[in-house]
Amino acid sequence: MRKTTSDALSADRRSFLSAGAVGVAALLAPSQAKAADAGEDTLDKIKSSGVFNIGVREAAPPYGFKDASGEYRGFATDIGKAIYDAVNQELGGAIKANYVAVTSQTRIPLLQNGAIDLEAGATVMTIGRSKVVDFSIPHFVTSTSLLVLASSPIKVAADMAGKRIGIPQGGLEAALFRTANEAGTFTSAVKTIGFPDHSQGVTALQTGTIDGYSSDEPILYDVGRDPSQFRIVPMKMNAATQTLLVRPGSSKFKRIVDQTIARLCGTGEWEKLYQRYFGEGGFKMPLPEAGKVLVQMNSWPA
Amino acid sequence: MIDWSILWQAPNGRTLLEALLLTFQIAAISWGLSLISGIGIGLLREAPIAALRVVGTVYVEIFRNIPLLVQLFFVYFIFPRILPGFAKQALFDYGWEVAASIITLSLYSSAKIAELVRSGFNTIGAGLRMAAASSGLTWWQSQRHIFLNLLLRTITPGLASEFVTIFKGSSLAMAVGVAETTYVTRQLGTETFQWLPVNVYASAVYLFCAWAIAGVMLLVEKRVAVPGRIGG
């Protein structure tokens, strides 16, 4: 009896320890993996495969969304379509467009493994991110704002001191508030709570679980359209330049991407897109000064 | 460019460590609460009074059958609305996100532990029940001194796997913005785009900790095994 018990125990122990060893090995395996096509210019990849895989957002209006008929649309998606046209023209007109829905979590792995050749979304440029991917010239500029209930005592950014402020998960708002709290911008630290999507943040605001919801200004205009319920407080704490993502080492491809954005800005197409998604055709957000400057800077002479 | 150093660079190293401690905090408190209430609810289902058995059954069926995430949103969004102002403020000061996650995990797991306890009761033969009754023990005395003692030892493997489930379940707290390990690693991934290091880190942390928990429970299992039964 005694012997059997100790035998069973050591057998259990052995299988238990080997389970751990296998797990560790499995975890380290992906670190040996290399990008599928490192070194190949994306333009050459598109040429040889005949397909241009465009990463677009499915649920990030007005930048990218799926409309009622199931078609991908949006400000950044439409810029992606213009880039497809330019690439298709460059390569002789036989290239197929393939739209792939991406999220803020999947965009980088998919770009790295070649599943998408371009991410046409609303990605903010940061120095840290520039170590991993290449950026196009900026296609949009925005800033972080605050949405509060119409009855809220928060009138200016400084009133956020000590309050509970919701932010979107996976955005750069967390870093913005962290830096401001460390620098003592507010008289008492702002507590941030990250929500998986904007609608949950707005629900939390309506139920009184948070005092404000902070995000990209156009998104707040979109979710907070009802002025009898909501008010937008400008924070004036940052400027976020947004970019399309390109695989590193693809200068031929990146050149077409940049030229397309410059052409859209120079020909007035950019402002038409703005009006369609943000302005008259959307939620009537006036074109900010920074946006006008961006268009001027991107309007390269022929 | 894969850059592993983002895992320990300031302030990331500290943030990840705090997140790990928060993961442990949520898991440990939820274990304690769900073990105690799980045994309590399990006993209710064996109680000599019919009304109590109904209460136990209703509890188990409600909390076992609603998905954890749905329960979490329900608790998180609804509770503050029905609480009086001062209680709401106290919860918010403690950290309502963490509290809501612990409450939800405990409700869900206690229902599952209650089921384990009930199945443990089924392993106790009629002979032992009759022996207990004929020796003059009251209902509570026979639970306390004989049945609970035996059945907790019988269901130890089930409890071990429930503990591991709770530990991993703590990652669901990210849905309401708790900065535990899953939340912080995803945030770090989107900020730095270094997805490989952060995903390897998160997987390694959960694997290693869950493995360690299972290891400890394996030792407990051997020690408390009922002699003469399988594994004893």
Short mmCIF file of C-alpha atoms in Angstrom, two decimals:
data_model
loop_
_atom_site.label_atom_id
_atom_site.label_comp_id
_atom_site.label_asym_id
_atom_site.label_seq_id
_atom_site.Cartn_x
_atom_site.Cartn_y
_atom_site.Cartn_z
CA MET A 1 0.00 0.00 0.00
CA ARG A 2 2.65 2.46 1.09
CA LYS A 3 4.89 1.57 -1.87
CA THR A 4 2.08 1.92 -4.40
CA THR A 5 1.30 5.39 -3.09
CA SER A 6 4.86 6.63 -3.47
CA ASP A 7 5.14 5.06 -6.95
CA ALA A 8 1.96 6.77 -8.05
CA LEU A 9 3.22 10.02 -6.56
CA SER A 10 6.54 9.94 -8.39
CA ALA A 11 4.84 9.00 -11.67
CA ASP A 12 2.50 11.96 -11.21
CA ARG A 13 5.45 14.16 -10.38
CA ARG A 14 7.34 13.09 -13.50
CA SER A 15 4.45 13.75 -15.86
CA PHE A 16 3.75 16.98 -14.01
CA LEU A 17 7.30 18.27 -14.46
CA SER A 18 7.51 17.25 -18.11
CA ALA A 19 4.22 19.07 -18.77
CA GLY A 20 5.89 22.25 -17.56
CA ALA A 21 8.99 21.70 -19.68
CA VAL A 22 6.93 21.19 -22.85
CA GLY A 23 4.96 24.36 -22.07
CA VAL A 24 8.12 26.46 -21.74
CA ALA A 25 9.49 25.09 -25.03
CA ALA A 26 6.21 25.86 -26.80
CA LEU A 27 6.32 29.44 -25.56
CA LEU A 28 9.85 30.05 -26.77
CA ALA A 29 9.23 28.60 -30.26
CA PRO A 30 7.61 31.74 -31.79
CA SER A 31 10.58 33.91 -30.83
CA GLN A 32 12.58 32.00 -33.45
CA ALA A 33 10.00 32.80 -36.13
CA LYS A 34 10.88 35.42 -38.73
CA ALA A 35 8.52 37.61 -40.75
CA ALA A 36 7.26 35.58 -43.69
CA ASP A 37 8.75 37.79 -46.36
CA ALA A 38 11.27 40.01 -44.61
CA GLY A 39 13.30 41.95 -47.12
CA GLU A 40 10.88 41.75 -50.05
CA ASP A 41 9.40 45.09 -51.10
CA THR A 42 5.63 44.99 -50.64
CA LEU A 43 5.17 46.26 -54.21
CA ASP A 44 7.07 43.18 -55.53
CA LYS A 45 5.00 40.90 -53.28
CA ILE A 46 1.77 42.38 -54.66
CA LYS A 47 3.08 42.07 -58.21
CA SER A 48 4.03 38.39 -57.84
CA SER A 49 0.86 37.39 -55.96
CA GLY A 50 -1.54 39.58 -57.96
CA VAL A 51 -3.40 40.47 -54.74
CA PHE A 52 -3.26 43.64 -52.63
CA ASN A 53 -4.34 42.82 -49.07
CA ILE A 54 -5.66 45.96 -47.38
CA GLY A 55 -6.16 45.91 -43.62
CA VAL A 56 -9.22 47.99 -42.71
CA ARG A 57 -11.18 48.66 -39.53
CA GLU A 58 -14.57 47.06 -39.23
CA ALA A 59 -15.93 48.84 -36.18
CA ALA A 60 -14.09 52.15 -35.86
CA PRO A 61 -16.36 54.72 -37.48
CA PRO A 62 -15.79 57.18 -39.05
CA TYR A 63 -12.30 55.86 -39.93
CA GLY A 64 -13.40 52.40 -40.98
CA PHE A 65 -16.63 50.42 -40.70
CA LYS A 66 -18.85 47.97 -42.52
CA ASP A 67 -22.00 49.61 -43.89
CA ALA A 68 -25.49 48.08 -44.01
CA SER A 69 -24.77 46.40 -47.35
CA GLY A 70 -21.63 44.76 -45.91
CA GLU A 71 -19.18 46.98 -47.76
CA TYR A 72 -16.09 48.40 -46.04
CA ARG A 73 -16.25 52.19 -45.92
CA GLY A 74 -14.82 55.03 -43.89
CA PHE A 75 -12.36 57.89 -44.10
CA ALA A 76 -9.22 55.74 -43.87
CA THR A 77 -10.76 52.83 -45.79
CA ASP A 78 -11.46 55.18 -48.71
CA ILE A 79 -7.85 56.41 -48.63
CA GLY A 80 -6.84 52.73 -48.75
CA LYS A 81 -9.05 52.29 -51.83
CA ALA A 82 -7.32 55.26 -53.52
CA ILE A 83 -3.97 53.62 -52.76
CA TYR A 84 -5.23 50.37 -54.28
CA ASP A 85 -6.14 52.28 -57.46
CA ALA A 86 -2.66 53.81 -57.61
CA VAL A 87 -0.92 50.45 -57.00
CA ASN A 88 -3.14 48.72 -59.54
CA GLN A 89 -2.32 51.38 -62.14
CA GLU A 90 1.40 51.13 -61.39
CA LEU A 91 1.35 47.35 -61.85
CA GLY A 92 -0.63 47.32 -65.08
CA GLY A 93 -4.20 46.89 -63.85
CA ALA A 94 -4.51 43.19 -63.04
CA ILE A 95 -4.29 43.42 -59.25
CA LYS A 96 -7.13 42.16 -57.06
CA ALA A 97 -8.08 44.05 -53.88
CA ASN A 98 -8.66 41.93 -50.77
CA TYR A 99 -10.02 43.68 -47.68
CA VAL A 100 -9.08 42.15 -44.33
CA ALA A 101 -10.70 43.38 -41.11
CA VAL A 102 -8.12 44.19 -38.43
CA THR A 103 -8.28 45.43 -34.84
CA SER A 104 -5.79 47.40 -32.80
CA GLN A 105 -4.57 44.05 -31.44
CA THR A 106 -4.19 42.21 -34.76
CA ARG A 107 -2.93 44.93 -37.12
CA ILE A 108 0.80 44.51 -36.34
CA PRO A 109 1.04 40.67 -36.37
CA LEU A 110 -0.97 40.58 -39.63
CA LEU A 111 1.25 43.21 -41.25
CA GLN A 112 4.37 41.35 -40.10
CA ASN A 113 3.29 37.93 -41.36
CA GLY A 114 2.17 39.33 -44.72
CA ALA A 115 -1.58 38.76 -44.31
CA ILE A 116 -2.07 42.47 -44.96
CA ASP A 117 0.18 44.75 -47.04
CA LEU A 118 -1.14 48.05 -45.68
CA GLU A 119 -3.10 49.04 -42.62
CA ALA A 120 -5.60 51.76 -43.50
CA GLY A 121 -6.95 52.74 -40.10
CA ALA A 122 -6.45 55.41 -37.47
CA THR A 123 -3.05 54.65 -36.00
CA VAL A 124 -1.27 57.39 -34.06
CA MET A 125 2.43 57.93 -34.78
CA THR A 126 4.75 57.38 -31.81
CA ILE A 127 8.52 56.99 -31.61
CA GLY A 128 8.15 53.57 -29.95
CA ARG A 129 5.87 52.29 -32.72
CA SER A 130 8.22 53.62 -35.42
CA LYS A 131 10.79 51.04 -34.26
CA VAL A 132 8.48 48.24 -35.42
CA VAL A 133 6.73 49.48 -38.57
CA ASP A 134 7.06 52.18 -41.22
CA PHE A 135 4.66 55.11 -41.29
CA SER A 136 3.14 56.81 -44.31
CA ILE A 137 2.96 60.61 -44.26
CA PRO A 138 0.13 61.53 -41.85
CA HIS A 139 -3.38 61.33 -43.30
CA PHE A 140 -5.20 62.86 -40.34
CA VAL A 141 -4.52 64.80 -37.18
CA THR A 142 -6.69 64.82 -34.12
CA SER A 143 -6.50 65.45 -30.40
CA THR A 144 -7.81 63.82 -27.27
CA SER A 145 -11.03 65.33 -25.86
CA LEU A 146 -13.47 64.59 -23.09
CA LEU A 147 -17.13 63.63 -23.25
CA VAL A 148 -19.25 64.42 -20.18
CA LEU A 149 -22.96 64.45 -19.37
CA ALA A 150 -24.62 67.78 -20.16
CA SER A 151 -25.22 68.30 -16.43
CA SER A 152 -21.62 67.55 -15.43
CA PRO A 153 -19.67 69.97 -13.19
CA ILE A 154 -16.61 69.42 -15.45
CA LYS A 155 -16.30 72.58 -17.59
CA VAL A 156 -12.59 72.69 -18.44
CA ALA A 157 -9.81 70.07 -18.52
CA ALA A 158 -8.51 71.05 -15.06
CA ASP A 159 -11.87 70.01 -13.53
CA MET A 160 -10.92 66.37 -14.22
CA ALA A 161 -8.61 66.42 -11.17
CA GLY A 162 -9.36 63.44 -8.90
CA LYS A 163 -12.19 62.24 -11.14
CA ARG A 164 -12.82 58.81 -12.67
CA ILE A 165 -12.28 59.10 -16.42
CA GLY A 166 -13.02 56.30 -18.89
CA ILE A 167 -10.66 55.70 -21.83
CA PRO A 168 -10.63 53.17 -24.69
CA GLN A 169 -8.43 50.11 -24.13
CA GLY A 170 -5.46 49.88 -26.43
CA GLY A 171 -5.34 53.60 -27.13
CA LEU A 172 -2.70 56.15 -26.25
CA GLU A 173 -4.95 57.95 -23.76
CA ALA A 174 -3.56 55.82 -20.91
CA ALA A 175 -0.04 57.11 -21.58
CA LEU A 176 -1.33 60.68 -21.93
CA PHE A 177 -2.98 60.66 -18.48
CA ARG A 178 -0.08 58.72 -16.90
CA THR A 179 2.37 61.38 -18.08
CA ALA A 180 0.08 64.23 -16.99
CA ASN A 181 -0.42 62.65 -13.55
CA GLU A 182 3.33 62.20 -13.09
CA ALA A 183 3.98 65.79 -14.20
CA GLY A 184 1.40 67.07 -11.70
CA THR A 185 -0.79 68.64 -14.40
CA PHE A 186 -3.89 68.04 -12.26
CA THR A 187 -4.27 69.13 -8.64
CA SER A 188 -5.04 65.49 -7.80
CA ALA A 189 -4.38 62.50 -10.04
CA VAL A 190 -6.99 61.49 -12.61
CA LYS A 191 -8.04 57.83 -12.27
CA THR A 192 -8.45 56.17 -15.67
CA ILE A 193 -10.54 53.09 -16.44
CA GLY A 194 -10.09 51.38 -19.83
CA PHE A 195 -13.15 50.05 -21.68
CA PRO A 196 -13.03 47.47 -24.49
CA ASP A 197 -15.20 49.61 -26.77
CA HIS A 198 -16.60 53.13 -26.91
CA SER A 199 -20.22 52.10 -26.37
CA GLN A 200 -19.33 50.54 -23.01
CA GLY A 201 -17.56 53.73 -22.02
CA VAL A 202 -20.66 55.75 -22.92
CA THR A 203 -22.87 53.31 -20.96
CA ALA A 204 -20.60 53.75 -17.93
CA LEU A 205 -20.90 57.53 -18.34
CA GLN A 206 -24.69 57.34 -18.51
CA THR A 207 -24.92 55.06 -15.46
CA GLY A 208 -22.64 57.35 -13.45
CA THR A 209 -19.86 54.78 -13.05
CA ILE A 210 -17.40 57.28 -14.53
CA ASP A 211 -17.35 61.09 -14.60
CA GLY A 212 -16.15 61.48 -18.18
CA TYR A 213 -15.02 59.51 -21.21
CA SER A 214 -11.86 60.60 -22.97
CA SER A 215 -10.89 59.66 -26.50
CA ASP A 216 -10.18 60.86 -29.98
CA GLU A 217 -12.28 64.01 -30.64
CA PRO A 218 -14.13 62.75 -33.78
CA ILE A 219 -15.12 59.56 -31.97
CA LEU A 220 -16.65 61.62 -29.16
CA TYR A 221 -18.54 63.73 -31.70
CA ASP A 222 -19.84 60.48 -33.16
CA VAL A 223 -20.94 58.76 -29.93
CA GLY A 224 -22.07 61.96 -28.21
CA ARG A 225 -24.27 63.44 -30.94
CA ASP A 226 -27.19 64.23 -28.63
CA PRO A 227 -26.50 67.71 -27.14
CA SER A 228 -29.34 67.36 -24.63
CA GLN A 229 -27.41 64.44 -23.10
CA PHE A 230 -23.70 65.11 -23.72
CA ARG A 231 -21.16 67.89 -23.88
CA ILE A 232 -17.60 67.82 -25.28
CA VAL A 233 -14.84 69.46 -23.22
CA PRO A 234 -11.68 70.30 -25.22
CA MET A 235 -8.57 69.11 -23.34
CA LYS A 236 -5.84 70.78 -25.45
CA MET A 237 -3.24 68.34 -24.10
CA ASN A 238 -1.89 66.76 -27.31
CA ALA A 239 -1.95 66.48 -31.07
CA ALA A 240 -2.15 62.96 -32.45
CA THR A 241 -0.97 62.58 -36.04
CA GLN A 242 -2.40 59.51 -37.71
CA THR A 243 -0.77 57.36 -40.29
CA LEU A 244 -1.14 54.27 -42.47
CA LEU A 245 1.16 51.36 -41.60
CA VAL A 246 3.61 49.83 -44.06
CA ARG A 247 6.03 46.89 -43.68
CA PRO A 248 9.62 48.07 -43.17
CA GLY A 249 11.94 47.75 -46.17
CA SER A 250 9.28 48.61 -48.77
CA SER A 251 10.39 51.98 -50.11
CA LYS A 252 8.89 51.40 -53.59
CA PHE A 253 5.52 50.62 -52.06
CA LYS A 254 5.69 53.40 -49.45
CA ARG A 255 6.42 55.94 -52.20
CA ILE A 256 3.08 55.15 -53.88
CA VAL A 257 1.27 55.34 -50.52
CA ASP A 258 2.76 58.76 -49.72
CA GLN A 259 2.19 60.13 -53.22
CA THR A 260 -1.46 59.05 -53.07
CA ILE A 261 -2.05 60.83 -49.76
CA ALA A 262 -0.29 63.95 -51.09
CA ARG A 263 -2.40 63.85 -54.26
CA LEU A 264 -5.65 63.51 -52.26
CA CYS A 265 -4.66 66.55 -50.17
CA GLY A 266 -3.53 68.62 -53.17
CA THR A 267 -6.61 67.99 -55.30
CA GLY A 268 -9.22 68.73 -52.65
CA GLU A 269 -10.26 65.05 -52.47
CA TRP A 270 -9.13 64.88 -48.84
CA GLU A 271 -11.58 67.63 -47.82
CA LYS A 272 -14.40 65.89 -49.69
CA LEU A 273 -13.65 62.73 -47.71
CA TYR A 274 -13.56 64.79 -44.50
CA GLN A 275 -16.96 66.32 -45.22
CA ARG A 276 -18.41 62.91 -46.13
CA TYR A 277 -17.37 61.18 -42.91
CA PHE A 278 -16.77 63.89 -40.28
CA GLY A 279 -18.53 67.01 -41.55
CA GLU A 280 -21.79 67.56 -43.42
CA GLY A 281 -22.26 63.92 -44.38
CA GLY A 282 -21.36 62.67 -40.89
CA PHE A 283 -21.70 64.21 -37.45
CA LYS A 284 -21.03 67.85 -38.44
CA MET A 285 -17.66 68.28 -36.80
CA PRO A 286 -16.03 71.45 -38.16
CA LEU A 287 -12.61 70.94 -39.77
CA PRO A 288 -10.10 71.85 -37.05
CA GLU A 289 -7.24 74.29 -37.72
CA ALA A 290 -4.72 71.46 -37.36
CA GLY A 291 -6.50 69.58 -40.15
CA LYS A 292 -6.22 72.58 -42.48
CA VAL A 293 -2.49 72.85 -41.72
CA LEU A 294 -2.05 69.10 -42.39
CA VAL A 295 -3.66 69.45 -45.81
CA GLN A 296 -1.42 72.41 -46.67
CA MET A 297 1.69 70.51 -45.57
CA ASN A 298 0.69 67.45 -47.58
CA SER A 299 -0.14 69.41 -50.76
CA TRP A 300 3.10 68.83 -52.62
CA PRO A 301 3.54 70.65 -55.92
CA ALA A 302 3.64 68.38 -58.96
CA MET B 1 12.47 44.43 -34.60
CA ILE B 2 11.76 42.29 -31.56
CA ASP B 3 12.69 44.19 -28.41
CA TRP B 4 12.39 42.10 -25.23
CA SER B 5 13.63 44.95 -23.07
CA ILE B 6 10.20 46.62 -23.17
CA LEU B 7 9.23 44.03 -20.53
CA TRP B 8 11.54 45.52 -17.91
CA GLN B 9 12.14 49.10 -19.08
CA ALA B 10 10.76 51.78 -16.75
CA PRO B 11 7.89 52.15 -16.17
CA ASN B 12 6.78 48.89 -17.86
CA GLY B 13 8.56 46.50 -15.48
CA ARG B 14 6.88 48.04 -12.49
CA THR B 15 3.48 48.17 -14.24
CA LEU B 16 3.70 44.47 -15.12
CA LEU B 17 4.67 43.58 -11.56
CA GLU B 18 1.76 45.57 -10.12
CA ALA B 19 -0.52 43.88 -12.64
CA LEU B 20 0.70 40.45 -11.53
CA LEU B 21 0.07 41.31 -7.88
CA LEU B 22 -3.42 42.48 -8.83
CA THR B 23 -4.01 39.19 -10.65
CA PHE B 24 -2.99 37.31 -7.48
CA GLN B 25 -5.14 39.59 -5.33
CA ILE B 26 -8.27 39.04 -7.42
CA ALA B 27 -7.67 35.28 -7.66
CA ALA B 28 -6.84 34.78 -3.97
CA ILE B 29 -9.81 36.74 -2.60
CA SER B 30 -12.15 35.07 -5.09
CA TRP B 31 -10.85 31.62 -4.06
CA GLY B 32 -11.47 32.29 -0.41
CA LEU B 33 -14.95 33.69 -0.95
CA SER B 34 -16.05 31.05 -3.42
CA LEU B 35 -14.72 28.14 -1.33
CA ILE B 36 -16.59 29.31 1.77
CA SER B 37 -19.82 30.22 0.00
CA GLY B 38 -19.57 27.18 -2.29
CA ILE B 39 -19.48 24.83 0.70
CA GLY B 40 -22.32 26.76 2.31
CA ILE B 41 -24.52 26.59 -0.80
CA GLY B 42 -23.60 22.93 -1.28
CA LEU B 43 -24.78 22.20 2.27
CA LEU B 44 -28.02 24.11 1.61
CA ARG B 45 -28.81 21.67 -1.17
CA GLU B 46 -28.56 18.79 1.34
CA ALA B 47 -30.45 20.65 4.07
CA PRO B 48 -33.34 18.91 5.87
CA ILE B 49 -35.65 21.89 5.08
CA ALA B 50 -37.16 21.98 1.55
CA ALA B 51 -37.14 25.79 1.27
CA LEU B 52 -33.39 25.91 1.88
CA ARG B 53 -32.80 23.27 -0.80
CA VAL B 54 -34.77 25.40 -3.26
CA VAL B 55 -32.68 28.45 -2.40
CA GLY B 56 -29.49 26.47 -3.02
CA THR B 57 -30.73 25.11 -6.34
CA VAL B 58 -31.86 28.53 -7.59
CA TYR B 59 -28.51 30.06 -6.65
CA VAL B 60 -26.54 27.37 -8.47
CA GLU B 61 -28.70 27.46 -11.59
CA ILE B 62 -28.57 31.26 -11.88
CA PHE B 63 -24.87 31.80 -11.37
CA ARG B 64 -23.65 28.66 -13.13
CA ASN B 65 -25.69 29.20 -16.27
CA ILE B 66 -25.10 32.88 -17.07
CA PRO B 67 -21.79 33.45 -18.87
CA LEU B 68 -19.15 35.02 -16.65
CA LEU B 69 -18.74 38.10 -18.87
CA VAL B 70 -22.48 38.80 -18.89
CA GLN B 71 -22.56 38.51 -15.09
CA LEU B 72 -19.58 40.85 -14.83
CA PHE B 73 -21.27 43.58 -16.88
CA PHE B 74 -24.48 43.10 -14.93
CA VAL B 75 -22.73 43.52 -11.57
CA TYR B 76 -20.50 46.32 -12.82
CA PHE B 77 -23.20 48.47 -14.38
CA ILE B 78 -26.25 47.68 -12.23
CA PHE B 79 -24.90 47.50 -8.66
CA PRO B 80 -23.83 51.16 -8.38
CA ARG B 81 -27.31 52.25 -9.45
CA ILE B 82 -29.11 50.41 -6.65
CA LEU B 83 -26.63 51.23 -3.88
CA PRO B 84 -27.05 54.27 -1.61
CA GLY B 85 -24.63 57.17 -2.24
CA PHE B 86 -22.20 56.52 0.63
CA ALA B 87 -21.85 52.80 -0.16
CA LYS B 88 -21.27 53.65 -3.81
CA GLN B 89 -18.54 56.12 -2.85
CA ALA B 90 -16.87 53.55 -0.56
CA LEU B 91 -16.84 50.98 -3.37
CA PHE B 92 -15.47 53.52 -5.84
CA ASP B 93 -12.72 54.47 -3.38
CA TYR B 94 -11.70 50.81 -2.98
CA GLY B 95 -11.78 50.34 -6.74
CA TRP B 96 -15.18 49.37 -8.08
CA GLU B 97 -13.66 47.57 -11.08
CA VAL B 98 -11.66 45.20 -8.85
CA ALA B 99 -14.54 44.70 -6.41
CA ALA B 100 -17.02 43.93 -9.21
CA SER B 101 -14.61 41.38 -10.68
CA ILE B 102 -14.10 39.64 -7.33
CA ILE B 103 -17.86 39.56 -6.63
CA THR B 104 -18.60 38.11 -10.07
CA LEU B 105 -15.84 35.50 -10.01
CA SER B 106 -16.93 34.44 -6.50
CA LEU B 107 -20.60 34.12 -7.46
CA TYR B 108 -19.78 32.03 -10.52
CA SER B 109 -17.20 29.80 -8.88
CA SER B 110 -19.19 29.27 -5.69
CA ALA B 111 -22.02 27.86 -7.80
CA LYS B 112 -19.60 25.43 -9.41
CA ILE B 113 -18.01 24.48 -6.09
CA ALA B 114 -21.50 23.94 -4.65
CA GLU B 115 -22.08 21.42 -7.44
CA LEU B 116 -18.80 19.72 -6.59
CA VAL B 117 -19.87 19.51 -2.94
CA ARG B 118 -23.21 18.00 -3.99
CA SER B 119 -21.43 15.41 -6.12
CA GLY B 120 -19.20 14.70 -3.10
CA PHE B 121 -22.32 13.98 -1.04
CA ASN B 122 -23.35 11.41 -3.62
CA THR B 123 -20.17 9.44 -2.96
CA ILE B 124 -21.15 8.99 0.68
CA GLY B 125 -22.94 5.70 0.90
CA ALA B 126 -26.30 5.13 2.57
CA GLY B 127 -24.55 2.95 5.17
CA LEU B 128 -22.52 5.84 6.50
CA ARG B 129 -25.55 8.12 6.61
CA MET B 130 -27.52 5.58 8.58
CA ALA B 131 -24.59 4.96 10.88
CA ALA B 132 -24.32 8.67 11.58
CA ALA B 133 -28.05 8.98 12.23
CA SER B 134 -28.20 5.93 14.46
CA SER B 135 -25.30 7.13 16.59
CA GLY B 136 -27.50 10.06 17.64
CA LEU B 137 -25.68 12.86 15.79
CA THR B 138 -27.80 15.82 14.69
CA TRP B 139 -27.86 16.87 11.00
CA TRP B 140 -25.29 19.58 11.58
CA GLN B 141 -23.05 17.35 13.73
CA SER B 142 -22.94 14.63 11.12
CA GLN B 143 -22.12 17.18 8.40
CA ARG B 144 -19.46 18.83 10.49
CA HIS B 145 -17.73 15.74 11.88
CA ILE B 146 -18.23 13.09 9.21
CA PHE B 147 -19.58 14.04 5.79
CA LEU B 148 -17.85 17.37 5.10
CA ASN B 149 -14.57 15.94 6.27
CA LEU B 150 -14.88 13.00 3.89
CA LEU B 151 -16.31 14.76 0.89
CA LEU B 152 -13.87 17.68 0.89
CA ARG B 153 -11.08 15.12 0.69
CA THR B 154 -12.88 13.35 -2.14
CA ILE B 155 -13.43 16.47 -4.24
CA THR B 156 -9.90 17.88 -3.85
CA PRO B 157 -8.99 17.19 -7.53
CA GLY B 158 -12.14 19.04 -8.63
CA LEU B 159 -11.32 21.95 -6.32
CA ALA B 160 -7.80 22.10 -7.74
CA SER B 161 -9.07 22.49 -11.26
CA GLU B 162 -11.61 25.09 -10.08
CA PHE B 163 -8.78 27.05 -8.48
CA VAL B 164 -6.84 27.09 -11.72
CA THR B 165 -10.03 28.20 -13.54
CA ILE B 166 -10.49 31.10 -11.12
CA PHE B 167 -6.86 32.15 -11.57
CA LYS B 168 -7.22 32.28 -15.34
CA GLY B 169 -10.73 33.75 -15.02
CA SER B 170 -9.24 36.80 -13.30
CA SER B 171 -8.16 37.90 -16.78
CA LEU B 172 -11.80 38.63 -17.56
CA ALA B 173 -11.58 41.62 -15.22
CA MET B 174 -9.90 43.46 -18.08
CA ALA B 175 -13.35 43.84 -19.65
CA VAL B 176 -14.19 46.44 -17.00
CA GLY B 177 -10.77 48.04 -17.10
CA VAL B 178 -8.95 46.32 -14.23
CA ALA B 179 -5.23 46.73 -14.92
CA GLU B 180 -4.35 43.06 -14.26
CA THR B 181 -1.88 41.02 -16.29
CA THR B 182 -3.94 40.49 -19.47
CA TYR B 183 -5.05 44.11 -19.60
CA VAL B 184 -1.59 45.54 -19.05
CA THR B 185 0.11 43.26 -21.58
CA ARG B 186 -2.47 44.13 -24.25
CA GLN B 187 -2.08 47.81 -23.47
CA LEU B 188 1.69 47.48 -23.73
CA GLY B 189 1.27 45.66 -27.05
CA THR B 190 -0.82 48.41 -28.60
CA GLU B 191 1.44 51.15 -27.25
CA THR B 192 4.73 49.62 -28.41
CA PHE B 193 3.62 47.18 -31.16
CA GLN B 194 5.95 44.59 -29.52
CA TRP B 195 3.31 41.86 -29.57
CA LEU B 196 5.61 38.86 -29.45
CA PRO B 197 7.37 39.70 -26.16
CA VAL B 198 4.15 40.75 -24.41
CA ASN B 199 2.22 37.67 -25.54
CA VAL B 200 5.04 35.32 -24.56
CA TYR B 201 5.25 37.07 -21.19
CA ALA B 202 1.48 36.81 -20.54
CA SER B 203 1.34 33.14 -21.57
CA ALA B 204 4.39 32.30 -19.47
CA VAL B 205 2.99 34.01 -16.38
CA TYR B 206 -0.36 32.22 -16.59
CA LEU B 207 1.22 28.88 -17.49
CA PHE B 208 3.78 29.01 -14.71
CA CYS B 209 1.37 30.19 -12.00
CA ALA B 210 -1.43 27.79 -12.95
CA TRP B 211 1.13 25.00 -13.09
CA ALA B 212 2.45 25.91 -9.64
CA ILE B 213 -1.11 25.97 -8.25
CA ALA B 214 -1.79 22.54 -9.75
CA GLY B 215 1.49 21.29 -8.25
CA VAL B 216 0.61 22.46 -4.76
CA MET B 217 -2.87 20.98 -5.07
CA LEU B 218 -1.35 17.67 -6.20
CA LEU B 219 0.61 17.52 -2.95
CA VAL B 220 -2.48 18.45 -0.93
CA GLU B 221 -4.44 15.78 -2.77
CA LYS B 222 -1.90 13.07 -1.84
CA ARG B 223 -1.85 14.19 1.77
CA VAL B 224 -5.60 14.29 2.33
CA ALA B 225 -6.55 11.31 0.14
CA VAL B 226 -9.07 9.01 1.81
CA PRO B 227 -7.28 5.66 2.36
CA GLY B 228 -8.70 2.76 0.42
CA ARG B 229 -10.02 4.89 -2.41
CA ILE B 230 -8.57 5.52 -5.86
CA GLY B 231 -5.34 7.47 -5.53
CA GLY B 232 -5.21 6.81 -1.75
#
